[in-house]
Short mmCIF file of C-alpha atoms in Angstrom, two decimals:
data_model
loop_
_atom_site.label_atom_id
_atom_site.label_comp_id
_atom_site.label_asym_id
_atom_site.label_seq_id
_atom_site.Cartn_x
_atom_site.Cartn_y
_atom_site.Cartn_z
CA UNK A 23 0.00 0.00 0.00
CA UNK A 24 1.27 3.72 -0.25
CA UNK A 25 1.32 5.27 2.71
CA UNK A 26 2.19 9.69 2.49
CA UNK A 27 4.24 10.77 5.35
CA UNK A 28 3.76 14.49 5.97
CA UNK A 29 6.83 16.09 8.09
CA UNK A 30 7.16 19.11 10.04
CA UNK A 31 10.08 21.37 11.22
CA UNK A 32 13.51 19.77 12.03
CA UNK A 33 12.14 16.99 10.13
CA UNK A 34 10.82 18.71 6.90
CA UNK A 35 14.36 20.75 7.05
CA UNK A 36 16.43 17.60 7.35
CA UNK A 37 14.23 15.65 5.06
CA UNK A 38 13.79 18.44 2.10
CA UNK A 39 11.01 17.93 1.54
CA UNK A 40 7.06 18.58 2.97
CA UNK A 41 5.52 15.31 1.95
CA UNK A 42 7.04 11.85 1.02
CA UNK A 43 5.43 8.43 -0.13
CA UNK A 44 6.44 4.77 0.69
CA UNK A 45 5.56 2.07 -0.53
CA UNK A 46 4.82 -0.35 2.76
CA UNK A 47 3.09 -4.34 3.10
CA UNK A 48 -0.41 -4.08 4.06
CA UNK A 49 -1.01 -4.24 7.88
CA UNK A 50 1.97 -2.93 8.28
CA UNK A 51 2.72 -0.47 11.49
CA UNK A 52 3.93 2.65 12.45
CA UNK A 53 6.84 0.66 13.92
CA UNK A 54 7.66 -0.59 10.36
CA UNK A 55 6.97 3.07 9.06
CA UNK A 56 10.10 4.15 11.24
CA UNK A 57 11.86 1.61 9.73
CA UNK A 58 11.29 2.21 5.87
CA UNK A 59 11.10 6.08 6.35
CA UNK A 60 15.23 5.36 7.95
CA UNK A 61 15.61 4.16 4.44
CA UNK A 62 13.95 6.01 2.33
CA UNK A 63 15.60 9.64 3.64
CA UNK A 64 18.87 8.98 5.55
CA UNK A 65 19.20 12.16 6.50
CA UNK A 66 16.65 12.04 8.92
CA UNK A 67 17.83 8.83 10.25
CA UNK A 68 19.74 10.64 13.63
CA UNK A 69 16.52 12.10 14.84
CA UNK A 70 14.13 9.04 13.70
CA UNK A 71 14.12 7.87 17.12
CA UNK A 72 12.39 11.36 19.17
CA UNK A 73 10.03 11.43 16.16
CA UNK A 74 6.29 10.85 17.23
CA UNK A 75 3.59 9.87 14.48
CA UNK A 76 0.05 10.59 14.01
CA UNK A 77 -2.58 9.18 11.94
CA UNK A 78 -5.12 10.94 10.92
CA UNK A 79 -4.45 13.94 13.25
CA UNK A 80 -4.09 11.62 16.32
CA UNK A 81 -1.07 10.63 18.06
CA UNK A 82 -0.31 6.95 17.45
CA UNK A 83 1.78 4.20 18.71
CA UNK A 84 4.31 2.22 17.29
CA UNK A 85 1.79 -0.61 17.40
CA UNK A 86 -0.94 1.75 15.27
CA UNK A 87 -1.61 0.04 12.16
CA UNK A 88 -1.11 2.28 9.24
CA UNK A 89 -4.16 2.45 6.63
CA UNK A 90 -3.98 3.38 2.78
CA UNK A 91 -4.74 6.80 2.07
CA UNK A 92 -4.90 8.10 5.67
CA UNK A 93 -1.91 10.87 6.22
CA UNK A 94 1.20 10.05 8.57
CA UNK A 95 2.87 12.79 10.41
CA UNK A 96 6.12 12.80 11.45
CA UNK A 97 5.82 14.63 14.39
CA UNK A 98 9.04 16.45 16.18
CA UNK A 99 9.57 17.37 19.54
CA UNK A 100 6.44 19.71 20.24
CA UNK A 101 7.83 24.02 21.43
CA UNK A 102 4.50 25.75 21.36
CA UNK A 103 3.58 28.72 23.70
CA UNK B 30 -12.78 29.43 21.90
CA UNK B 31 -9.98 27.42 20.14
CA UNK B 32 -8.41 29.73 17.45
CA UNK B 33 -4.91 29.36 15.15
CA UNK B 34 -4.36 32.27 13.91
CA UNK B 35 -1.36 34.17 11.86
CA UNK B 36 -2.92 37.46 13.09
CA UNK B 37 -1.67 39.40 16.70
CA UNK B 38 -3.73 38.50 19.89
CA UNK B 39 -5.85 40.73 20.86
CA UNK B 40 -5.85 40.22 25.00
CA UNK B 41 -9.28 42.09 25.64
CA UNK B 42 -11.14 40.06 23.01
CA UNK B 43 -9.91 36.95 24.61
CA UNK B 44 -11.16 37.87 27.58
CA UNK B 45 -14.23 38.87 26.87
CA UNK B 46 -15.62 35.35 25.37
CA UNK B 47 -15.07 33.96 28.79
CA UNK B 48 -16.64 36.66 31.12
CA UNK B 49 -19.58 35.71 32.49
CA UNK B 50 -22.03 36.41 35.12
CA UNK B 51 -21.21 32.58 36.96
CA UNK B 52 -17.38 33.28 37.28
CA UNK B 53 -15.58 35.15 40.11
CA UNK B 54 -12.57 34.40 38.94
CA UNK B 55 -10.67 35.20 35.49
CA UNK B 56 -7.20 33.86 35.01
CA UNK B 57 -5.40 35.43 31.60
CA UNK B 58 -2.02 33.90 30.64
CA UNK B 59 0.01 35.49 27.91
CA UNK B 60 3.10 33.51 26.51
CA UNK B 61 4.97 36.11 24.98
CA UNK B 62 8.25 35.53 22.92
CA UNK B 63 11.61 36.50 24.61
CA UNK B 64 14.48 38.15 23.58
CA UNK B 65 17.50 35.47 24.62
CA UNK B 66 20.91 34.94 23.86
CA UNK B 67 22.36 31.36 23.26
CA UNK B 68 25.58 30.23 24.04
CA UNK B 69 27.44 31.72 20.78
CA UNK B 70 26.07 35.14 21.33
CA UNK B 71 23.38 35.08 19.15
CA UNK B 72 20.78 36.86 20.23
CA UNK B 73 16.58 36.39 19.08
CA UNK B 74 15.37 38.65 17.22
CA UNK B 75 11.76 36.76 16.18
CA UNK B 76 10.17 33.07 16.94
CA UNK B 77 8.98 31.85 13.71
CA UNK B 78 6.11 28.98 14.73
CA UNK B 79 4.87 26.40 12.65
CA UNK B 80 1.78 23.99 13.23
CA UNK B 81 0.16 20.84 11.87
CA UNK B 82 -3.23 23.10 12.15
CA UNK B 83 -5.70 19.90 11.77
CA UNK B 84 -4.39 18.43 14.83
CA UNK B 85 -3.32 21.12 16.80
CA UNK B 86 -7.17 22.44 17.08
CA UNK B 87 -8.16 19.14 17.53
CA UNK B 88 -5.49 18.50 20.60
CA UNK B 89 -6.32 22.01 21.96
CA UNK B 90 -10.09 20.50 22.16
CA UNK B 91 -9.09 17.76 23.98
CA UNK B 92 -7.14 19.39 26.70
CA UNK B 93 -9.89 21.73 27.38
CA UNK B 94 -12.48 19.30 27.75
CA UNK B 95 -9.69 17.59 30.25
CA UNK B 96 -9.72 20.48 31.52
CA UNK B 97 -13.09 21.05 32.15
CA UNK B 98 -13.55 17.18 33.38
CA UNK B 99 -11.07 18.22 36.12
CA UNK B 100 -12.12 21.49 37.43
CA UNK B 101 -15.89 23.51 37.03
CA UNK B 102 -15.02 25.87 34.56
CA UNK B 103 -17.29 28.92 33.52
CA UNK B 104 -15.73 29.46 30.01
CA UNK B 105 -12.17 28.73 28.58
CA UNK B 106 -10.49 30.10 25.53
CA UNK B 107 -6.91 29.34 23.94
CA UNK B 108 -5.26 31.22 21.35
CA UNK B 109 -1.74 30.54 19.82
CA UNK B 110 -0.50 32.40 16.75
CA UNK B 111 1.54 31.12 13.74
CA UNK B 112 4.10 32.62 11.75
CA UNK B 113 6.77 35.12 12.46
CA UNK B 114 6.32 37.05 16.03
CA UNK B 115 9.02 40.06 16.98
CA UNK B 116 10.09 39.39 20.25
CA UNK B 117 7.59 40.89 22.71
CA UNK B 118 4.73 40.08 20.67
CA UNK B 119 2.04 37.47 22.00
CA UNK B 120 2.20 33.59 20.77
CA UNK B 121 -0.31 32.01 23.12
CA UNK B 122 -3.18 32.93 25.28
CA UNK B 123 -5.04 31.22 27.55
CA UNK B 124 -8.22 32.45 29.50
CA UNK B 125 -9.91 30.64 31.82
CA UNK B 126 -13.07 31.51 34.17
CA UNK B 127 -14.56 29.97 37.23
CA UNK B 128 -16.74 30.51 40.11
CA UNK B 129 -13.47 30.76 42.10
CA UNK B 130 -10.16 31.86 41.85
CA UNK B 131 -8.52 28.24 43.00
CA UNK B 132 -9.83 26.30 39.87
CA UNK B 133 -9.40 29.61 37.72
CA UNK B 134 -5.38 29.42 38.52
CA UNK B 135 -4.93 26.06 38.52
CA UNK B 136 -6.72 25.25 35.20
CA UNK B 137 -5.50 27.68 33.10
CA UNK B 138 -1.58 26.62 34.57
CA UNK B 139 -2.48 23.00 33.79
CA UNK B 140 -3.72 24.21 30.10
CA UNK B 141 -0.48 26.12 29.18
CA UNK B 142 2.05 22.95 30.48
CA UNK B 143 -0.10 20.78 28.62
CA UNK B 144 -0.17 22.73 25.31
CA UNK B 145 3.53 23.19 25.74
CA UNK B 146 4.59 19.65 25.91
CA UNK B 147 1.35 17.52 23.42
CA UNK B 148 0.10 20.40 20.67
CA UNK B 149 1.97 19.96 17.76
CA UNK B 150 3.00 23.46 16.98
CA UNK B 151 6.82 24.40 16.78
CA UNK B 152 9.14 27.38 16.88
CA UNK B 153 12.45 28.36 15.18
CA UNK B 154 14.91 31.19 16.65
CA UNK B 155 15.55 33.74 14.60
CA UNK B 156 19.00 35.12 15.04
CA UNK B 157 20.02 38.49 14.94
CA UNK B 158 23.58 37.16 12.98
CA UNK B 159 20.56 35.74 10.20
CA UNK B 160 20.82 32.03 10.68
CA UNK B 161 17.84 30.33 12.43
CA UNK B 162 17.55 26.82 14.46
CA UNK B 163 14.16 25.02 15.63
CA UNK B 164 13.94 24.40 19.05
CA UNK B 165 12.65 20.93 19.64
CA UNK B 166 12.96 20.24 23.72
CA UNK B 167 14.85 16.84 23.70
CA UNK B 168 16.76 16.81 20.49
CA UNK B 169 19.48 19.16 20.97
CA UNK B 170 21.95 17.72 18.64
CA UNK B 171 19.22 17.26 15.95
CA UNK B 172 18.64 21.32 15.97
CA UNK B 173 22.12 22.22 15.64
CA UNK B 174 22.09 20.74 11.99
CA UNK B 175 22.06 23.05 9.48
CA UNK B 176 20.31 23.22 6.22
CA UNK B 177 23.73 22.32 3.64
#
């Protein structure tokens, strides 16, 4: 299934880019997100692990299962207020 | 009131949408944006804030409503701005009314800690030497990298 990862701050700087699509096995999880995403953009590799994800707008876990056409975030270290 | 907004905070406005004639109590917090020096001698000039809009509003929900399950609250708005913000100017606000000053305090300090470390809404420095670094609490050596 394609899965698009959307990124944000630190990671959309170190990535280059806003939005980025992988190609993943169905029922696959957010755990095996982190995995491909290490591959597909090595440059964001060093900060992979402090990266939080959300689907749909909601924080998941590494357990979440990721769904076709339902956005990823990659979601940095939050510095609001 | 839940409101993301590029445009400057207007203090009295956020007030006023949680007056009312239940609440004795009306707790305003202001985050406003600091002008620091880091380590080098750069000094910040601006905080430029980004947020994942969708689920920032819908986070900001959630926490009131916690908010609300914990104390009896009269009315409750939170306001944080996006985009570029000189230093003194107003990134978040957070009102919060009650029948007495106890839940009034302790609500609206609970609200700003918890928007600080869930909401997904980030800032970069802007240095006065021209470069700029996010700040991402945590991931120090992450925010020193540079764009190439």
């Amino acid at each position: 299934m394609r899965v698009r990862v959307r990124f944000f701050a630190v990671a959309k700087q170190l990535a280059g880019l806003e939005r980025l699509e992988l190609e993943l096995p169905e029922g696959s999880t957010i755990a095996q997100l982190r995995q491909q995403l290490a591959a597909a953009a090595p440059r964001l590799r060093a900060v992979l692990p402090q990266m939080s994800f959300a689907l749909a707008a909601q924080y998941a876990t590494e357990q979440t299962p990721v769904v076709p056409d339902v956005e990823v975030a990659c979601i940095p270290p939050v510095s609001g207020g | 009131m839940i409101q993301l907004t590029n445009q400057a905070i207007d203090p009295t406005e956020v007030l006023r949408t949680v007056q009312s004639p239940a609440a004795g109590a009306v707790v305003l917090f202001l985050g406003t944006v600091r002008a620091d020096e880091d380590s080098d001698g750069r000094k910040t000039i601006a905080l430029d804030y980004e947020c994942y809009p969708e689920m920032a509003a819908q986070e900001i929900q959630r926490l009131e409503q916690e908010a609300r399950n914990q104390w009896r609250l009269s009315g409750c708005a939170i306001v944080h701005r996006w985009g570029r913000l000189d230093v003194g100017q107003i990134s978040v606000a957070v009102a919060v009314s009650a029948a007495h000053r106890q839940a009034a305090f302790a609500a609206a300090e609970w609200l700003i800690d918890r928007i600080k470390a869930v909401v997904p809404i980030w800032k970069q420095a802007c240095f006065d030497d021209g470069s700029r670094q996010w700040i991402h609490p945590g991931l120090n050596a992450a925010s020193e990298l540079q764009d190439p």
